[in-house]
Amino acid sequence: MNQQFLYIIVIICIGYLLKRINLLKEKDGETISRIIFNITLPALVIVSLNSVKIEPSLILLPVIAFLIGFISLFLAFFVFKKEERVLKGTLMMMATGYNVGLFAFPLVEAIWGPIGLIYFGMFDIGNSLIVFGLSYIAGSYYSEKGLVLKPIGIVKKLSKSVPLMTYIIAGTLSFSNIHFPGGFIDIATIISKANLPLSLLLLGLYLNFNFEKQYLRPTIKYVLFRYGFGLIVGLAFYFLLPFNQMFRYTILIGLLLPVGLSVLPFAHEFKYSTHRLIGTLSNICIVISIIILYLFANFIL
């Protein structure tokens, strides 16, 4: 496991180095992320779900993920209520939702293999509803224009999420014991192999260690809230739920993942002036979550 994590860190560092020597630019990450979310990640989901029969208990994972996301957003309202409007909106958006597809999948694949991808994929269905639903609504509410709640618009955002639609379609087929043709799976398998290196390179490309002192207090407050909440709730669910160990691992680790990348596009859409803070918090969360997963994989599993 130490060797696996060493490979992961090296590939992330390569991505960061490519940016530092100007061979790639951070804006190139947009193209790479489109390839991941629309091609390689869906292919990986299809391959993983096609070979396994989904247990009925797995259907509870999206429900639990959504409920936890709702609770974290509710608590964040009180934790950050004294912050000025735009900063509060930023922290509320970032208080809920997790980077499963880009961050978790390559690490989960290295630790648990295909079975881990299935569990975290189900978790990500509920997570997607939080990111494109609750997080988006929170950001809209604290923007200058105020809340513009258009249910149809939110549904459109969800329906345009290729990974989410892939989870639902492939998961339904797997649950019904219907499988994709062998040739299709062979092609998807080849494409899916690119997901791990591309995702890790992208993480390195997005790493940025610039820090503005004015954001020190909200940064500390946010990190303590996010990981404190995740650890307390995750451990409670791990010890109290009557499901198998992989189910409980998924919730525990899922709640300690970094914030999703969708927050930055939302901030642009709502004309927030906190892009640097979002970048800083995202990078801090990535580093913390990598350390947590390393310790988990080497000293708990």
PDB file of C-alpha atoms in Angstrom:
ATOM      1  CA  MET A   1       0.000   0.000   0.000  1.00  0.00           C
ATOM      2  CA  ASN A   2       2.912   2.367   0.716  1.00  0.00           C
ATOM      3  CA  GLN A   3       4.162   1.770  -2.835  1.00  0.00           C
ATOM      4  CA  GLN A   4       0.695   2.502  -4.287  1.00  0.00           C
ATOM      5  CA  PHE A   5       0.519   5.805  -2.437  1.00  0.00           C
ATOM      6  CA  LEU A   6       4.054   6.657  -3.518  1.00  0.00           C
ATOM      7  CA  TYR A   7       2.999   6.221  -7.157  1.00  0.00           C
ATOM      8  CA  ILE A   8      -0.063   8.392  -6.540  1.00  0.00           C
ATOM      9  CA  ILE A   9       1.982  11.194  -4.954  1.00  0.00           C
ATOM     10  CA  VAL A  10       4.572  11.028  -7.756  1.00  0.00           C
ATOM     11  CA  ILE A  11       1.919  11.409 -10.481  1.00  0.00           C
ATOM     12  CA  ILE A  12       0.314  14.340  -8.617  1.00  0.00           C
ATOM     13  CA  CYS A  13       3.757  15.954  -8.332  1.00  0.00           C
ATOM     14  CA  ILE A  14       4.343  15.432 -12.066  1.00  0.00           C
ATOM     15  CA  GLY A  15       1.122  17.346 -12.766  1.00  0.00           C
ATOM     16  CA  TYR A  16       2.260  20.181 -10.488  1.00  0.00           C
ATOM     17  CA  LEU A  17       5.745  20.197 -12.084  1.00  0.00           C
ATOM     18  CA  LEU A  18       4.285  20.375 -15.597  1.00  0.00           C
ATOM     19  CA  LYS A  19       2.446  23.520 -14.527  1.00  0.00           C
ATOM     20  CA  ARG A  20       5.525  25.054 -12.909  1.00  0.00           C
ATOM     21  CA  ILE A  21       7.625  24.629 -16.074  1.00  0.00           C
ATOM     22  CA  ASN A  22       4.743  25.969 -18.212  1.00  0.00           C
ATOM     23  CA  LEU A  23       4.387  22.790 -20.232  1.00  0.00           C
ATOM     24  CA  LEU A  24       0.761  22.795 -19.083  1.00  0.00           C
ATOM     25  CA  LYS A  25      -1.287  25.668 -17.684  1.00  0.00           C
ATOM     26  CA  GLU A  26      -3.956  25.558 -15.014  1.00  0.00           C
ATOM     27  CA  LYS A  27      -6.589  26.473 -17.601  1.00  0.00           C
ATOM     28  CA  ASP A  28      -5.678  23.235 -19.444  1.00  0.00           C
ATOM     29  CA  GLY A  29      -7.225  21.499 -16.461  1.00  0.00           C
ATOM     30  CA  GLU A  30     -10.668  22.439 -17.794  1.00  0.00           C
ATOM     31  CA  THR A  31     -10.089  20.301 -20.896  1.00  0.00           C
ATOM     32  CA  ILE A  32      -8.641  17.412 -18.891  1.00  0.00           C
ATOM     33  CA  SER A  33     -11.532  17.545 -16.410  1.00  0.00           C
ATOM     34  CA  ARG A  34     -14.049  17.402 -19.285  1.00  0.00           C
ATOM     35  CA  ILE A  35     -12.319  14.284 -20.615  1.00  0.00           C
ATOM     36  CA  ILE A  36     -12.402  12.703 -17.152  1.00  0.00           C
ATOM     37  CA  PHE A  37     -16.004  13.535 -16.258  1.00  0.00           C
ATOM     38  CA  ASN A  38     -17.474  12.847 -19.700  1.00  0.00           C
ATOM     39  CA  ILE A  39     -15.357   9.934 -20.968  1.00  0.00           C
ATOM     40  CA  THR A  40     -12.941   8.090 -18.671  1.00  0.00           C
ATOM     41  CA  LEU A  41     -14.952   8.246 -15.416  1.00  0.00           C
ATOM     42  CA  PRO A  42     -18.229   7.065 -17.034  1.00  0.00           C
ATOM     43  CA  ALA A  43     -16.261   4.245 -18.698  1.00  0.00           C
ATOM     44  CA  LEU A  44     -14.832   3.232 -15.315  1.00  0.00           C
ATOM     45  CA  VAL A  45     -18.300   3.306 -13.732  1.00  0.00           C
ATOM     46  CA  ILE A  46     -19.759   1.140 -16.519  1.00  0.00           C
ATOM     47  CA  VAL A  47     -16.980  -1.445 -16.241  1.00  0.00           C
ATOM     48  CA  SER A  48     -17.227  -1.579 -12.436  1.00  0.00           C
ATOM     49  CA  LEU A  49     -21.017  -1.854 -12.251  1.00  0.00           C
ATOM     50  CA  ASN A  50     -21.305  -4.292 -15.157  1.00  0.00           C
ATOM     51  CA  SER A  51     -19.439  -7.062 -13.352  1.00  0.00           C
ATOM     52  CA  VAL A  52     -21.153  -6.925  -9.961  1.00  0.00           C
ATOM     53  CA  LYS A  53     -24.653  -7.525  -8.662  1.00  0.00           C
ATOM     54  CA  ILE A  54     -25.807  -4.535  -6.621  1.00  0.00           C
ATOM     55  CA  GLU A  55     -27.064  -5.409  -3.148  1.00  0.00           C
ATOM     56  CA  PRO A  56     -30.375  -3.826  -2.047  1.00  0.00           C
ATOM     57  CA  SER A  57     -28.625  -2.197   0.945  1.00  0.00           C
ATOM     58  CA  LEU A  58     -26.490  -0.134  -1.449  1.00  0.00           C
ATOM     59  CA  ILE A  59     -29.572   1.860  -2.424  1.00  0.00           C
ATOM     60  CA  LEU A  60     -29.409   3.438   1.048  1.00  0.00           C
ATOM     61  CA  LEU A  61     -25.994   4.999   0.362  1.00  0.00           C
ATOM     62  CA  PRO A  62     -27.298   7.860  -1.845  1.00  0.00           C
ATOM     63  CA  VAL A  63     -30.041   8.552   0.712  1.00  0.00           C
ATOM     64  CA  ILE A  64     -27.574   8.687   3.607  1.00  0.00           C
ATOM     65  CA  ALA A  65     -25.152  10.865   1.612  1.00  0.00           C
ATOM     66  CA  PHE A  66     -27.923  13.346   0.801  1.00  0.00           C
ATOM     67  CA  LEU A  67     -29.225  13.519   4.380  1.00  0.00           C
ATOM     68  CA  ILE A  68     -25.731  14.097   5.771  1.00  0.00           C
ATOM     69  CA  GLY A  69     -25.154  16.823   3.182  1.00  0.00           C
ATOM     70  CA  PHE A  70     -28.393  18.529   4.214  1.00  0.00           C
ATOM     71  CA  ILE A  71     -27.429  18.393   7.901  1.00  0.00           C
ATOM     72  CA  SER A  72     -23.934  19.796   7.245  1.00  0.00           C
ATOM     73  CA  LEU A  73     -25.415  22.718   5.278  1.00  0.00           C
ATOM     74  CA  PHE A  74     -27.914  23.385   8.078  1.00  0.00           C
ATOM     75  CA  LEU A  75     -25.135  23.469  10.694  1.00  0.00           C
ATOM     76  CA  ALA A  76     -22.906  25.600   8.452  1.00  0.00           C
ATOM     77  CA  PHE A  77     -25.600  28.291   8.456  1.00  0.00           C
ATOM     78  CA  PHE A  78     -25.058  28.782  12.201  1.00  0.00           C
ATOM     79  CA  VAL A  79     -21.281  28.285  12.157  1.00  0.00           C
ATOM     80  CA  PHE A  80     -20.717  30.975   9.498  1.00  0.00           C
ATOM     81  CA  LYS A  81     -23.686  33.263  10.262  1.00  0.00           C
ATOM     82  CA  LYS A  82     -21.482  36.188  11.406  1.00  0.00           C
ATOM     83  CA  GLU A  83     -19.421  36.293   8.195  1.00  0.00           C
ATOM     84  CA  GLU A  84     -20.134  38.947   5.568  1.00  0.00           C
ATOM     85  CA  ARG A  85     -22.586  37.925   2.846  1.00  0.00           C
ATOM     86  CA  VAL A  86     -20.264  36.829   0.007  1.00  0.00           C
ATOM     87  CA  LEU A  87     -17.834  35.051   2.337  1.00  0.00           C
ATOM     88  CA  LYS A  88     -20.743  33.331   4.068  1.00  0.00           C
ATOM     89  CA  GLY A  89     -22.138  32.214   0.705  1.00  0.00           C
ATOM     90  CA  THR A  90     -18.740  30.846  -0.300  1.00  0.00           C
ATOM     91  CA  LEU A  91     -18.276  28.884   2.916  1.00  0.00           C
ATOM     92  CA  MET A  92     -21.860  27.589   2.767  1.00  0.00           C
ATOM     93  CA  MET A  93     -21.306  26.301  -0.783  1.00  0.00           C
ATOM     94  CA  MET A  94     -18.097  24.600   0.317  1.00  0.00           C
ATOM     95  CA  ALA A  95     -19.534  23.210   3.556  1.00  0.00           C
ATOM     96  CA  THR A  96     -21.295  20.359   1.795  1.00  0.00           C
ATOM     97  CA  GLY A  97     -20.554  18.103  -1.172  1.00  0.00           C
ATOM     98  CA  TYR A  98     -17.479  15.967  -1.808  1.00  0.00           C
ATOM     99  CA  ASN A  99     -14.966  15.415  -4.595  1.00  0.00           C
ATOM    100  CA  VAL A 100     -15.736  11.756  -5.271  1.00  0.00           C
ATOM    101  CA  GLY A 101     -15.292  11.331  -9.023  1.00  0.00           C
ATOM    102  CA  LEU A 102     -11.950  13.091  -9.419  1.00  0.00           C
ATOM    103  CA  PHE A 103     -10.270  12.692  -6.033  1.00  0.00           C
ATOM    104  CA  ALA A 104     -11.733   9.585  -4.413  1.00  0.00           C
ATOM    105  CA  PHE A 105     -12.024   7.215  -7.364  1.00  0.00           C
ATOM    106  CA  PRO A 106      -8.298   6.851  -8.157  1.00  0.00           C
ATOM    107  CA  LEU A 107      -7.434   6.355  -4.479  1.00  0.00           C
ATOM    108  CA  VAL A 108     -10.381   4.031  -3.826  1.00  0.00           C
ATOM    109  CA  GLU A 109      -9.422   1.999  -6.890  1.00  0.00           C
ATOM    110  CA  ALA A 110      -5.890   1.633  -5.499  1.00  0.00           C
ATOM    111  CA  ILE A 111      -7.117   0.573  -2.036  1.00  0.00           C
ATOM    112  CA  TRP A 112     -10.253  -1.530  -2.661  1.00  0.00           C
ATOM    113  CA  GLY A 113     -10.395  -2.157  -6.408  1.00  0.00           C
ATOM    114  CA  PRO A 114     -13.691  -2.429  -8.383  1.00  0.00           C
ATOM    115  CA  ILE A 115     -15.855  -3.217  -5.342  1.00  0.00           C
ATOM    116  CA  GLY A 116     -14.808   0.060  -3.725  1.00  0.00           C
ATOM    117  CA  LEU A 117     -15.745   1.981  -6.872  1.00  0.00           C
ATOM    118  CA  ILE A 118     -19.272   0.563  -6.723  1.00  0.00           C
ATOM    119  CA  TYR A 119     -19.843   1.677  -3.141  1.00  0.00           C
ATOM    120  CA  PHE A 120     -18.359   5.132  -3.666  1.00  0.00           C
ATOM    121  CA  GLY A 121     -20.278   5.435  -6.937  1.00  0.00           C
ATOM    122  CA  MET A 122     -23.546   4.932  -5.067  1.00  0.00           C
ATOM    123  CA  PHE A 123     -22.413   7.467  -2.454  1.00  0.00           C
ATOM    124  CA  ASP A 124     -21.696   9.911  -5.278  1.00  0.00           C
ATOM    125  CA  ILE A 125     -25.282   9.727  -6.551  1.00  0.00           C
ATOM    126  CA  GLY A 126     -26.517  11.326  -3.323  1.00  0.00           C
ATOM    127  CA  ASN A 127     -23.485  13.596  -3.317  1.00  0.00           C
ATOM    128  CA  SER A 128     -24.324  14.871  -6.823  1.00  0.00           C
ATOM    129  CA  LEU A 129     -27.807  15.864  -5.661  1.00  0.00           C
ATOM    130  CA  ILE A 130     -26.177  17.870  -2.876  1.00  0.00           C
ATOM    131  CA  VAL A 131     -23.580  19.545  -5.098  1.00  0.00           C
ATOM    132  CA  PHE A 132     -25.906  20.512  -7.944  1.00  0.00           C
ATOM    133  CA  GLY A 133     -28.902  21.076  -5.661  1.00  0.00           C
ATOM    134  CA  LEU A 134     -28.239  22.258  -2.096  1.00  0.00           C
ATOM    135  CA  SER A 135     -24.785  23.758  -2.672  1.00  0.00           C
ATOM    136  CA  TYR A 136     -25.999  25.590  -5.785  1.00  0.00           C
ATOM    137  CA  ILE A 137     -29.054  26.966  -3.947  1.00  0.00           C
ATOM    138  CA  ALA A 138     -26.885  28.178  -1.041  1.00  0.00           C
ATOM    139  CA  GLY A 139     -24.549  29.985  -3.427  1.00  0.00           C
ATOM    140  CA  SER A 140     -27.446  31.573  -5.268  1.00  0.00           C
ATOM    141  CA  TYR A 141     -29.114  32.724  -2.039  1.00  0.00           C
ATOM    142  CA  TYR A 142     -26.070  34.714  -0.870  1.00  0.00           C
ATOM    143  CA  SER A 143     -25.214  36.208  -4.269  1.00  0.00           C
ATOM    144  CA  GLU A 144     -25.899  39.876  -5.071  1.00  0.00           C
ATOM    145  CA  LYS A 145     -29.083  39.003  -6.968  1.00  0.00           C
ATOM    146  CA  GLY A 146     -30.311  36.733  -4.197  1.00  0.00           C
ATOM    147  CA  LEU A 147     -31.920  33.345  -4.585  1.00  0.00           C
ATOM    148  CA  VAL A 148     -33.134  32.546  -8.069  1.00  0.00           C
ATOM    149  CA  LEU A 149     -34.667  29.138  -7.495  1.00  0.00           C
ATOM    150  CA  LYS A 150     -35.525  27.426 -10.752  1.00  0.00           C
ATOM    151  CA  PRO A 151     -36.258  23.733 -10.134  1.00  0.00           C
ATOM    152  CA  ILE A 152     -36.185  23.057 -13.876  1.00  0.00           C
ATOM    153  CA  GLY A 153     -32.715  24.595 -14.073  1.00  0.00           C
ATOM    154  CA  ILE A 154     -31.441  22.377 -11.254  1.00  0.00           C
ATOM    155  CA  VAL A 155     -32.958  19.291 -12.897  1.00  0.00           C
ATOM    156  CA  LYS A 156     -31.239  20.262 -16.162  1.00  0.00           C
ATOM    157  CA  LYS A 157     -27.897  20.571 -14.366  1.00  0.00           C
ATOM    158  CA  LEU A 158     -28.367  17.126 -12.855  1.00  0.00           C
ATOM    159  CA  SER A 159     -29.430  15.585 -16.174  1.00  0.00           C
ATOM    160  CA  LYS A 160     -26.353  17.055 -17.892  1.00  0.00           C
ATOM    161  CA  SER A 161     -24.025  15.371 -15.401  1.00  0.00           C
ATOM    162  CA  VAL A 162     -22.673  12.467 -17.449  1.00  0.00           C
ATOM    163  CA  PRO A 163     -21.229  10.616 -14.409  1.00  0.00           C
ATOM    164  CA  LEU A 164     -24.537  10.895 -12.512  1.00  0.00           C
ATOM    165  CA  MET A 165     -26.577   9.640 -15.475  1.00  0.00           C
ATOM    166  CA  THR A 166     -24.051   6.828 -15.958  1.00  0.00           C
ATOM    167  CA  TYR A 167     -24.370   5.803 -12.283  1.00  0.00           C
ATOM    168  CA  ILE A 168     -28.159   5.703 -12.568  1.00  0.00           C
ATOM    169  CA  ILE A 169     -28.355   3.845 -15.902  1.00  0.00           C
ATOM    170  CA  ALA A 170     -25.519   1.370 -15.262  1.00  0.00           C
ATOM    171  CA  GLY A 171     -26.659   0.859 -11.663  1.00  0.00           C
ATOM    172  CA  THR A 172     -30.238   0.141 -12.730  1.00  0.00           C
ATOM    173  CA  LEU A 173     -29.059  -2.360 -15.345  1.00  0.00           C
ATOM    174  CA  SER A 174     -26.752  -4.067 -12.843  1.00  0.00           C
ATOM    175  CA  PHE A 175     -29.521  -4.243 -10.228  1.00  0.00           C
ATOM    176  CA  SER A 176     -31.778  -5.808 -12.900  1.00  0.00           C
ATOM    177  CA  ASN A 177     -29.004  -8.283 -13.803  1.00  0.00           C
ATOM    178  CA  ILE A 178     -28.739  -6.845 -17.336  1.00  0.00           C
ATOM    179  CA  HIS A 179     -25.210  -6.554 -18.745  1.00  0.00           C
ATOM    180  CA  PHE A 180     -23.601  -4.554 -21.540  1.00  0.00           C
ATOM    181  CA  PRO A 181     -22.283  -6.429 -24.629  1.00  0.00           C
ATOM    182  CA  GLY A 182     -18.764  -7.851 -24.278  1.00  0.00           C
ATOM    183  CA  GLY A 183     -17.306  -5.716 -27.078  1.00  0.00           C
ATOM    184  CA  PHE A 184     -18.663  -2.537 -25.510  1.00  0.00           C
ATOM    185  CA  ILE A 185     -17.159  -3.464 -22.135  1.00  0.00           C
ATOM    186  CA  ASP A 186     -13.782  -4.228 -23.765  1.00  0.00           C
ATOM    187  CA  ILE A 187     -13.671  -0.723 -25.254  1.00  0.00           C
ATOM    188  CA  ALA A 188     -14.866   0.859 -21.996  1.00  0.00           C
ATOM    189  CA  THR A 189     -12.165  -1.070 -20.096  1.00  0.00           C
ATOM    190  CA  ILE A 190      -9.411   0.369 -22.300  1.00  0.00           C
ATOM    191  CA  ILE A 191     -10.765   3.912 -21.893  1.00  0.00           C
ATOM    192  CA  SER A 192     -11.244   3.503 -18.128  1.00  0.00           C
ATOM    193  CA  LYS A 193      -7.541   2.785 -17.606  1.00  0.00           C
ATOM    194  CA  ALA A 194      -6.822   6.451 -18.428  1.00  0.00           C
ATOM    195  CA  ASN A 195      -8.973   7.695 -15.537  1.00  0.00           C
ATOM    196  CA  LEU A 196      -6.432   7.118 -12.758  1.00  0.00           C
ATOM    197  CA  PRO A 197      -3.401   8.907 -14.300  1.00  0.00           C
ATOM    198  CA  LEU A 198      -5.484  11.748 -15.767  1.00  0.00           C
ATOM    199  CA  SER A 199      -7.239  12.386 -12.440  1.00  0.00           C
ATOM    200  CA  LEU A 200      -3.969  12.457 -10.508  1.00  0.00           C
ATOM    201  CA  LEU A 201      -2.274  14.724 -13.067  1.00  0.00           C
ATOM    202  CA  LEU A 202      -5.245  17.087 -12.843  1.00  0.00           C
ATOM    203  CA  LEU A 203      -4.992  17.219  -9.051  1.00  0.00           C
ATOM    204  CA  GLY A 204      -1.352  18.245  -9.422  1.00  0.00           C
ATOM    205  CA  LEU A 205      -2.247  20.807 -12.074  1.00  0.00           C
ATOM    206  CA  TYR A 206      -4.743  22.476  -9.729  1.00  0.00           C
ATOM    207  CA  LEU A 207      -2.405  22.568  -6.727  1.00  0.00           C
ATOM    208  CA  ASN A 208      -1.620  26.143  -5.705  1.00  0.00           C
ATOM    209  CA  PHE A 209       0.163  27.119  -2.509  1.00  0.00           C
ATOM    210  CA  ASN A 210      -0.428  30.890  -2.610  1.00  0.00           C
ATOM    211  CA  PHE A 211      -2.143  32.071   0.562  1.00  0.00           C
ATOM    212  CA  GLU A 212      -3.689  35.430   1.516  1.00  0.00           C
ATOM    213  CA  LYS A 213      -3.417  36.274   5.222  1.00  0.00           C
ATOM    214  CA  GLN A 214      -6.813  37.981   5.269  1.00  0.00           C
ATOM    215  CA  TYR A 215      -8.402  34.559   4.821  1.00  0.00           C
ATOM    216  CA  LEU A 216      -6.522  32.875   7.680  1.00  0.00           C
ATOM    217  CA  ARG A 217      -9.383  32.978  10.209  1.00  0.00           C
ATOM    218  CA  PRO A 218     -12.166  31.741   7.864  1.00  0.00           C
ATOM    219  CA  THR A 219      -9.781  29.096   6.510  1.00  0.00           C
ATOM    220  CA  ILE A 220      -9.101  27.643   9.960  1.00  0.00           C
ATOM    221  CA  LYS A 221     -12.792  27.868  10.855  1.00  0.00           C
ATOM    222  CA  TYR A 222     -13.841  26.118   7.652  1.00  0.00           C
ATOM    223  CA  VAL A 223     -11.291  23.291   7.895  1.00  0.00           C
ATOM    224  CA  LEU A 224     -12.170  22.597  11.542  1.00  0.00           C
ATOM    225  CA  PHE A 225     -15.891  22.527  10.734  1.00  0.00           C
ATOM    226  CA  ARG A 226     -15.636  20.377   7.606  1.00  0.00           C
ATOM    227  CA  TYR A 227     -13.282  17.727   8.977  1.00  0.00           C
ATOM    228  CA  GLY A 228     -14.637  17.884  12.530  1.00  0.00           C
ATOM    229  CA  PHE A 229     -18.171  17.269  11.275  1.00  0.00           C
ATOM    230  CA  GLY A 230     -16.996  14.587   8.847  1.00  0.00           C
ATOM    231  CA  LEU A 231     -14.990  12.723  11.478  1.00  0.00           C
ATOM    232  CA  ILE A 232     -17.680  12.803  14.190  1.00  0.00           C
ATOM    233  CA  VAL A 233     -20.571  11.822  11.908  1.00  0.00           C
ATOM    234  CA  GLY A 234     -18.447   9.329   9.950  1.00  0.00           C
ATOM    235  CA  LEU A 235     -17.306   7.501  13.083  1.00  0.00           C
ATOM    236  CA  ALA A 236     -20.840   7.502  14.495  1.00  0.00           C
ATOM    237  CA  PHE A 237     -22.212   5.899  11.328  1.00  0.00           C
ATOM    238  CA  TYR A 238     -19.278   3.473  11.152  1.00  0.00           C
ATOM    239  CA  PHE A 239     -19.910   2.082  14.633  1.00  0.00           C
ATOM    240  CA  LEU A 240     -23.713   2.278  14.643  1.00  0.00           C
ATOM    241  CA  LEU A 241     -24.814   1.103  11.194  1.00  0.00           C
ATOM    242  CA  PRO A 242     -25.620  -2.631  10.896  1.00  0.00           C
ATOM    243  CA  PHE A 243     -24.165  -2.982   7.381  1.00  0.00           C
ATOM    244  CA  ASN A 244     -20.994  -4.596   6.015  1.00  0.00           C
ATOM    245  CA  GLN A 245     -17.602  -3.020   6.555  1.00  0.00           C
ATOM    246  CA  MET A 246     -17.257  -1.645   3.011  1.00  0.00           C
ATOM    247  CA  PHE A 247     -20.588   0.184   3.377  1.00  0.00           C
ATOM    248  CA  ARG A 248     -19.424   1.812   6.623  1.00  0.00           C
ATOM    249  CA  TYR A 249     -15.949   2.577   5.234  1.00  0.00           C
ATOM    250  CA  THR A 250     -17.603   4.401   2.332  1.00  0.00           C
ATOM    251  CA  ILE A 251     -19.501   6.765   4.608  1.00  0.00           C
ATOM    252  CA  LEU A 252     -16.541   7.336   6.933  1.00  0.00           C
ATOM    253  CA  ILE A 253     -14.072   8.085   4.131  1.00  0.00           C
ATOM    254  CA  GLY A 254     -16.677   9.851   1.979  1.00  0.00           C
ATOM    255  CA  LEU A 255     -17.224  12.466   4.684  1.00  0.00           C
ATOM    256  CA  LEU A 256     -13.482  13.191   4.859  1.00  0.00           C
ATOM    257  CA  LEU A 257     -13.022  13.894   1.147  1.00  0.00           C
ATOM    258  CA  PRO A 258     -12.129  17.374  -0.164  1.00  0.00           C
ATOM    259  CA  VAL A 259     -14.702  19.798  -1.505  1.00  0.00           C
ATOM    260  CA  GLY A 260     -15.967  19.285  -5.064  1.00  0.00           C
ATOM    261  CA  LEU A 261     -14.591  21.267  -8.007  1.00  0.00           C
ATOM    262  CA  SER A 262     -18.034  22.594  -8.943  1.00  0.00           C
ATOM    263  CA  VAL A 263     -17.775  25.381  -6.342  1.00  0.00           C
ATOM    264  CA  LEU A 264     -15.483  27.479  -8.557  1.00  0.00           C
ATOM    265  CA  PRO A 265     -17.848  27.531 -11.577  1.00  0.00           C
ATOM    266  CA  PHE A 266     -20.708  28.349  -9.204  1.00  0.00           C
ATOM    267  CA  ALA A 267     -18.684  31.270  -7.794  1.00  0.00           C
ATOM    268  CA  HIS A 268     -18.153  32.592 -11.338  1.00  0.00           C
ATOM    269  CA  GLU A 269     -21.859  32.235 -12.105  1.00  0.00           C
ATOM    270  CA  PHE A 270     -22.897  34.133  -8.961  1.00  0.00           C
ATOM    271  CA  LYS A 271     -20.152  36.775  -9.438  1.00  0.00           C
ATOM    272  CA  TYR A 272     -18.438  36.060  -6.120  1.00  0.00           C
ATOM    273  CA  SER A 273     -15.071  37.725  -5.462  1.00  0.00           C
ATOM    274  CA  THR A 274     -13.685  34.820  -3.434  1.00  0.00           C
ATOM    275  CA  HIS A 275     -12.066  32.703  -6.163  1.00  0.00           C
ATOM    276  CA  ARG A 276      -8.645  32.721  -4.484  1.00  0.00           C
ATOM    277  CA  LEU A 277     -10.117  31.616  -1.173  1.00  0.00           C
ATOM    278  CA  ILE A 278     -11.953  28.772  -2.914  1.00  0.00           C
ATOM    279  CA  GLY A 279      -8.706  27.673  -4.575  1.00  0.00           C
ATOM    280  CA  THR A 280      -6.800  27.856  -1.292  1.00  0.00           C
ATOM    281  CA  LEU A 281      -9.403  25.883   0.653  1.00  0.00           C
ATOM    282  CA  SER A 282      -9.666  23.283  -2.110  1.00  0.00           C
ATOM    283  CA  ASN A 283      -5.907  22.708  -2.059  1.00  0.00           C
ATOM    284  CA  ILE A 284      -5.743  22.500   1.725  1.00  0.00           C
ATOM    285  CA  CYS A 285      -8.568  19.948   1.698  1.00  0.00           C
ATOM    286  CA  ILE A 286      -6.828  17.861  -0.983  1.00  0.00           C
ATOM    287  CA  VAL A 287      -3.626  17.669   1.083  1.00  0.00           C
ATOM    288  CA  ILE A 288      -5.507  16.853   4.316  1.00  0.00           C
ATOM    289  CA  SER A 289      -7.618  14.169   2.625  1.00  0.00           C
ATOM    290  CA  ILE A 290      -4.576  12.520   1.021  1.00  0.00           C
ATOM    291  CA  ILE A 291      -2.923  12.313   4.453  1.00  0.00           C
ATOM    292  CA  ILE A 292      -6.116  10.886   5.992  1.00  0.00           C
ATOM    293  CA  LEU A 293      -6.462   8.239   3.279  1.00  0.00           C
ATOM    294  CA  TYR A 294      -2.782   7.321   3.575  1.00  0.00           C
ATOM    295  CA  LEU A 295      -3.072   6.825   7.339  1.00  0.00           C
ATOM    296  CA  PHE A 296      -6.325   4.935   6.887  1.00  0.00           C
ATOM    297  CA  ALA A 297      -4.952   2.588   4.228  1.00  0.00           C
ATOM    298  CA  ASN A 298      -1.728   1.837   6.077  1.00  0.00           C
ATOM    299  CA  PHE A 299      -2.750   1.723   9.738  1.00  0.00           C
ATOM    300  CA  ILE A 300      -6.465   0.833   9.839  1.00  0.00           C
ATOM    301  CA  LEU A 301      -7.170  -1.518   6.910  1.00  0.00           C
TER     302      LEU A 301
END
